[in-house]
Tab-separated table of C-alpha atoms in Angstrom:
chain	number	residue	atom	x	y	z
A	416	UNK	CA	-25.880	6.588	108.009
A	417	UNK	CA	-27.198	10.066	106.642
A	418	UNK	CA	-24.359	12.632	106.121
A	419	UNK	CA	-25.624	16.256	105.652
A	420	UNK	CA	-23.790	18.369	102.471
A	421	UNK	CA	-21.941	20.060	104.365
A	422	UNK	CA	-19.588	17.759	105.989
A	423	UNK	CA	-19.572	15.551	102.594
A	424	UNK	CA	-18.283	18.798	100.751
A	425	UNK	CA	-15.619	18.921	103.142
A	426	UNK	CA	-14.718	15.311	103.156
A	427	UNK	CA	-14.165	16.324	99.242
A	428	UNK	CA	-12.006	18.743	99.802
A	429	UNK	CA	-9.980	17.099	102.350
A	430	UNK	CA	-9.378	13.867	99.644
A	431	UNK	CA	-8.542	16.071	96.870
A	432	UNK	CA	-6.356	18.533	99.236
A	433	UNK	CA	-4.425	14.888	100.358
A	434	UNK	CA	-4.072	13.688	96.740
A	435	UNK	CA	-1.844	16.515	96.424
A	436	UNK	CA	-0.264	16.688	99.540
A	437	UNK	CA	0.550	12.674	98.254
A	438	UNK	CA	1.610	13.966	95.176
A	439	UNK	CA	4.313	16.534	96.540
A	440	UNK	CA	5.781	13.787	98.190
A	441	UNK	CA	5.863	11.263	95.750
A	442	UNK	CA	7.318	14.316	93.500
A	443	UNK	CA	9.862	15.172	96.281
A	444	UNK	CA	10.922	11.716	96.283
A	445	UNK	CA	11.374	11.629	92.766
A	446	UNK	CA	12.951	14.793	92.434
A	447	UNK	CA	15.666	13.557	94.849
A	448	UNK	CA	16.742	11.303	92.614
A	449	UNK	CA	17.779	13.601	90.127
A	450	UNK	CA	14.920	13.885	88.229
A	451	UNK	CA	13.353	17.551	87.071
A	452	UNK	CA	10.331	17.759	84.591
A	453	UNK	CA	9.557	19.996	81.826
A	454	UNK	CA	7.081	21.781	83.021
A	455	UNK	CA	9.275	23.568	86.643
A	456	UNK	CA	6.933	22.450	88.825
A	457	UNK	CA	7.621	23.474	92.778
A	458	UNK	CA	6.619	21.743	95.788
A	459	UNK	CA	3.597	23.279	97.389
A	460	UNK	CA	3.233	20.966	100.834
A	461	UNK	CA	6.690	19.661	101.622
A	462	UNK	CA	9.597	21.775	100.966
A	463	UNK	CA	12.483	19.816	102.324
A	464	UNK	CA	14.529	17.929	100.499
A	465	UNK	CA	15.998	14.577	100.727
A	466	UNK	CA	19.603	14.257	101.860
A	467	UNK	CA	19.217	10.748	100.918
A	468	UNK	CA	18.022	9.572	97.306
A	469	UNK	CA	17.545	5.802	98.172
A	470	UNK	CA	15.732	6.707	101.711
A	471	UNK	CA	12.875	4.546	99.977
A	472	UNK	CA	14.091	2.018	97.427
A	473	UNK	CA	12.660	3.026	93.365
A	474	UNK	CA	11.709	-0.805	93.720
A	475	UNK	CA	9.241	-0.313	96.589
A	476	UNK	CA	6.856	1.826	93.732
A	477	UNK	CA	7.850	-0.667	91.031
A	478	UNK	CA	7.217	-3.721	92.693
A	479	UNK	CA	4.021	-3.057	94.886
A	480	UNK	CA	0.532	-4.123	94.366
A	481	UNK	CA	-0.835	-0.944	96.863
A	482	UNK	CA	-0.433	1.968	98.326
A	483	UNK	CA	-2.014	4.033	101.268
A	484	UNK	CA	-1.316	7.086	102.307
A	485	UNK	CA	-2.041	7.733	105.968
A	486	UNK	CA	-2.416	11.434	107.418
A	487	UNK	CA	-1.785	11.345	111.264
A	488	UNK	CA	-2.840	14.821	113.307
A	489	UNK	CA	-2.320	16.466	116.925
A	490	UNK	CA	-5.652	17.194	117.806
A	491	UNK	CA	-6.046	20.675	119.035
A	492	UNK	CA	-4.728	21.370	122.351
A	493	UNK	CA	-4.829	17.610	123.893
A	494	UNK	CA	-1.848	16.845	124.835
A	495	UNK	CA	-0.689	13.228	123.080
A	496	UNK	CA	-4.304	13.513	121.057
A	497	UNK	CA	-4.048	12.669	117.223
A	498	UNK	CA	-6.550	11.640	115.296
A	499	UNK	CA	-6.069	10.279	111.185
A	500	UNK	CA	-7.667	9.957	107.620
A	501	UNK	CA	-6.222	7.929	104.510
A	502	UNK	CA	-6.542	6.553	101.428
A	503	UNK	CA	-5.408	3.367	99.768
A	504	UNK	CA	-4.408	2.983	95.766
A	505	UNK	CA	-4.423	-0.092	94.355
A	506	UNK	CA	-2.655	-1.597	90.997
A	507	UNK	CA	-5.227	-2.796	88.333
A	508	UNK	CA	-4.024	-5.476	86.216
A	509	UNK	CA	-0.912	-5.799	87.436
A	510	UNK	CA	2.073	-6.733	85.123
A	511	UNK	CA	-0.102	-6.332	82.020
A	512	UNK	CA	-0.074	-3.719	79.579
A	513	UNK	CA	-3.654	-2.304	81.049
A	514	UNK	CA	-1.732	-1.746	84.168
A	515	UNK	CA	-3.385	1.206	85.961
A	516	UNK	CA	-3.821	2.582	89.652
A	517	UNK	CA	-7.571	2.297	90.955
A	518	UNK	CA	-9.320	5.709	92.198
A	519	UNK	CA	-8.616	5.852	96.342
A	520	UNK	CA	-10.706	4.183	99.025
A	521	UNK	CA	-11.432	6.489	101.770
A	522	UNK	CA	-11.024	5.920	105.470
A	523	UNK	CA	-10.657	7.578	109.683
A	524	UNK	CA	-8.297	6.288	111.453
A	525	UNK	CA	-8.875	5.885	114.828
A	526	UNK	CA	-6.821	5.037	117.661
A	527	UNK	CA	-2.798	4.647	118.037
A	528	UNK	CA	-0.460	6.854	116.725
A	529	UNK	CA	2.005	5.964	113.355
A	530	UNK	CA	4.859	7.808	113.599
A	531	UNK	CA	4.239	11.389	113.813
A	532	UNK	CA	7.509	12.715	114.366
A	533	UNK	CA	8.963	14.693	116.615
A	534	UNK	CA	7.877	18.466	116.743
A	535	UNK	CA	5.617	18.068	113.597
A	536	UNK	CA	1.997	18.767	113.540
A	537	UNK	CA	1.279	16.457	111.007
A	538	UNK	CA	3.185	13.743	108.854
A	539	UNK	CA	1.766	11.205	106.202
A	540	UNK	CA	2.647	7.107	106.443
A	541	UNK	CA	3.083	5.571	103.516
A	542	UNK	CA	2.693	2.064	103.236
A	543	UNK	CA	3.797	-0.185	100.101
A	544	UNK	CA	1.799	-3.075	100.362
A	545	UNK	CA	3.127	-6.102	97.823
A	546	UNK	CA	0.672	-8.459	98.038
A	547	UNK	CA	-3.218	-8.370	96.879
A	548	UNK	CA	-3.779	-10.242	100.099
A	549	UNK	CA	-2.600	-7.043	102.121
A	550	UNK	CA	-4.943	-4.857	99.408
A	551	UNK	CA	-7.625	-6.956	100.314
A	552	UNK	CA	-7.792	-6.340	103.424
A	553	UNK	CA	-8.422	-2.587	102.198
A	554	UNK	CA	-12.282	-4.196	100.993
A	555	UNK	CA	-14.466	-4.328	104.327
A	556	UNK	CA	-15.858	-2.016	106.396
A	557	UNK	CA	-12.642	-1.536	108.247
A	558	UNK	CA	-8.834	-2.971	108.301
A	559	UNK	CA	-6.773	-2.913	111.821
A	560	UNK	CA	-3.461	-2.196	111.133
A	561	UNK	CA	-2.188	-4.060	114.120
A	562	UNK	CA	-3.468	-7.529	113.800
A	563	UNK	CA	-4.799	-7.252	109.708
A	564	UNK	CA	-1.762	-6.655	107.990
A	565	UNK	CA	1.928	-7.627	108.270
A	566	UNK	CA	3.316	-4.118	108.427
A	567	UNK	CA	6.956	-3.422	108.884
A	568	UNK	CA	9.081	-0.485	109.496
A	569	UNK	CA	10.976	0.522	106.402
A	570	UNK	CA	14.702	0.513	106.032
A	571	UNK	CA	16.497	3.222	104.988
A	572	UNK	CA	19.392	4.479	102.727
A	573	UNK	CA	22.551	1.196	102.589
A	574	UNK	CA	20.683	-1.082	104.621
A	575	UNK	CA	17.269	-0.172	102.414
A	576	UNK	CA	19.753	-1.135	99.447
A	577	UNK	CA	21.405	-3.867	100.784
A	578	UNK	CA	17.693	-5.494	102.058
A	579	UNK	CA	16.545	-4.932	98.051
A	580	UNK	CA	20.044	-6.845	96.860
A	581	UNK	CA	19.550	-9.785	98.881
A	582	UNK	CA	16.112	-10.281	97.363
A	583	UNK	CA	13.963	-8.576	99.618
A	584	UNK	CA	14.606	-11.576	102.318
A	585	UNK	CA	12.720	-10.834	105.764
A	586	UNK	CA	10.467	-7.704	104.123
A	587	UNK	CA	6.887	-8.305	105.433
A	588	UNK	CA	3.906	-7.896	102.938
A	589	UNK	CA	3.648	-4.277	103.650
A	590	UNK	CA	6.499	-1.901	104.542
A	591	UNK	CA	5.912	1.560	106.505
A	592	UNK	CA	7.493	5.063	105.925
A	593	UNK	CA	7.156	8.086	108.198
A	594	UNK	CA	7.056	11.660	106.300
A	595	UNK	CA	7.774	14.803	108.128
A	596	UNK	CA	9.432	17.851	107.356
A	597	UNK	CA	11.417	17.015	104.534
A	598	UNK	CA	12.537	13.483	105.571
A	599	UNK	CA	11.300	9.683	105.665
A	600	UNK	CA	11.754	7.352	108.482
A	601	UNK	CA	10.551	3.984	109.061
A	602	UNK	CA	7.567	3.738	110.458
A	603	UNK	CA	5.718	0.433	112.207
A	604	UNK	CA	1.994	0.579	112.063
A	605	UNK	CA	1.204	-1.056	115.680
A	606	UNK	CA	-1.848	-0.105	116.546
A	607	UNK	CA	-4.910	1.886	115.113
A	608	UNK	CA	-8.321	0.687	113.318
A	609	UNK	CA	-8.999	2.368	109.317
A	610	UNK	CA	-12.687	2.219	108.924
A	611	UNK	CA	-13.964	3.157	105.525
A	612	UNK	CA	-15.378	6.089	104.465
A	613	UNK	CA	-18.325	4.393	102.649
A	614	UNK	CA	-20.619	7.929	102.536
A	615	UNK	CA	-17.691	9.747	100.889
A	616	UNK	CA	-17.372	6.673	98.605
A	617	UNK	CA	-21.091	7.100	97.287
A	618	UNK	CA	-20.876	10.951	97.366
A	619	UNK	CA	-17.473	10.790	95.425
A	620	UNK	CA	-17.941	8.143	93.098
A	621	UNK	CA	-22.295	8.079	92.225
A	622	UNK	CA	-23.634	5.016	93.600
A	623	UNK	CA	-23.924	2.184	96.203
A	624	UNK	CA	-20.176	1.191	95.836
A	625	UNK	CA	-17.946	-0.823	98.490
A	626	UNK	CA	-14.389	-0.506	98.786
A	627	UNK	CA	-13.675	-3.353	96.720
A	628	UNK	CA	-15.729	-1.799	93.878
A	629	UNK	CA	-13.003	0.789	93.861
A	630	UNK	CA	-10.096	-1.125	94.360
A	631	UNK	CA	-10.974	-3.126	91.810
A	632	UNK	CA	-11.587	-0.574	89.183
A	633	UNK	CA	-15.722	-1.426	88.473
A	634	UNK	CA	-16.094	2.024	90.118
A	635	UNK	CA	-14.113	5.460	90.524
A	636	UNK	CA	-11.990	5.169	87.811
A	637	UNK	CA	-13.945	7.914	85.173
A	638	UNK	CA	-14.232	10.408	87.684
A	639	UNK	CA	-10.613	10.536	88.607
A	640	UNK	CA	-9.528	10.370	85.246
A	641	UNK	CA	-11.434	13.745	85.088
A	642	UNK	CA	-10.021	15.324	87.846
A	643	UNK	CA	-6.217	17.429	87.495
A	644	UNK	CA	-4.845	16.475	91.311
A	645	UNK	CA	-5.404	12.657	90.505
A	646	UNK	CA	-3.903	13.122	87.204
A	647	UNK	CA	-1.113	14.452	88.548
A	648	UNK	CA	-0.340	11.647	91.210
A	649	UNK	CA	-0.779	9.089	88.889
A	650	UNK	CA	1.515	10.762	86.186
A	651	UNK	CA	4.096	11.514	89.632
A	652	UNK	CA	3.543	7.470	90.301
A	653	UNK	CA	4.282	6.597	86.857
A	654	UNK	CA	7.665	8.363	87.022
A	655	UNK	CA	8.667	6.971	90.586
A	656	UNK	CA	8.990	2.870	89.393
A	657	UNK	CA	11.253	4.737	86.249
A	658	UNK	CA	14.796	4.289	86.561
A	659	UNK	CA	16.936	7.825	87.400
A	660	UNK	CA	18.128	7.370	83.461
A	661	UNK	CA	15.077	7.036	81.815
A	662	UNK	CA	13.747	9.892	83.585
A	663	UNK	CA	16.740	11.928	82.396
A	664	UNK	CA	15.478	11.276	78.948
A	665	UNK	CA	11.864	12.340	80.074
């Protein structure tokens, strides 16, 4: 399908203006924890702060093999309308010292709603997917969230800890977190269909490339290695699977 300039200069924008939104939470997580870099950085997209430090267990970013970030909108003045975009991350060589995250895969989300909480205009999902089975799913022209993957509402705070002590027992191969206004709740992705963004992909990226192409690092990875607000998440990422004493020592 032809695309005019236009609308793939916005679809630009609106990826890199979501890597950061991801970013400031990721940081906001991190920073909840303890943790405060060098450099004074201060959230731009999410001011609130976490009341609870383990609301998403460190070991959800150390232990996954994805992650997608899912952006979930009212729709003008429809009452009950929301509409969705996201992108999904995936680990490179995982366990390895080459270990990297992929550039993002770009998808609509249509139908359902995910979590959008109550009296916000907008909230992200994040979903920690641990196996490369769930990731693959990511590949195709599009991924249904309620039938495709095994996606579970996250716990929170003790019982979040008390699930990661007993080994994780019962956790599905993905795990779903609401954030809204300062605060993450679990979140089960029911319904809704992702269908790749497969222009953007080409526009983004400089050729005929699939999702898979992406997530599996043969494409992408140069151009977000150029670009600061990927840099950023990934360094943000990085931090997240440290534990609160090593970052001390950062």
């Amino acid at each position: 399908m032809e695309v005019d300039p236009l609308t793939l200069k916005t679809w630009n924008e609106d990826l890199i203006e979501d890597v950061k939104a991801a970013t400031d939470i990721v940081q906001t997580w991190t920073k909840a924890r303890g943790w405060d870099d060098a450099n004074s950085r201060h959230l731009t997209y999410n001011q609130g702060v976490l009341k609870d430090s383990n609301m998403v267990p460190q070991e959800f970013f150390a232990e996954c093999v994805g992650i997608a970030f899912i952006w979930e909108y009212k729709v003008g003045f429809l009452v009950g309308a929301q509409g969705g975009r996201g992108m999904v991350f995936a680990r490179i060589d995982p366990g390895t010292p080459n270990q990297r995250w992929s550039a993002p895969s770009s998808f609509t989300v249509f139908g359902g709603t995910f979590g959008l909480l109550a009296g916000a205009t907008r909230s992200c999902v994040m979903v920690f997917l641990f196996s490369e089975a769930e990731v693959k799913k990511f590949y195709g022209s599009s991924v249904n969230f309620g039938t495709d993957l095994n996606i579970s509402a996250g716990l929170v705070g003790r019982d979040a800890r008390t699930e990661i002590s007993a080994g994780r027992r019962g956790i599905s191969s993905s795990v779903a977190y609401s954030f809204a206004q300062g605060a993450f709740v679990g979140s089960a992705l029911t319904a809704g269909m992702g269908v790749t963004n497969t222009a953007l992909l080409h526009s983004l990226y400089g050729g005929n490339f699939s999702a898979e192409d992406v997530l599996t690092g043969k494409a992408g990875l140069e151009k977000v290695d150029r670009e600061p607000a990927f840099i950023d998440l990934y360094s943000w990422l990085a931090i997240a699977v440290r534990d609160p004493e090593a970052c001390d020592d950062a």
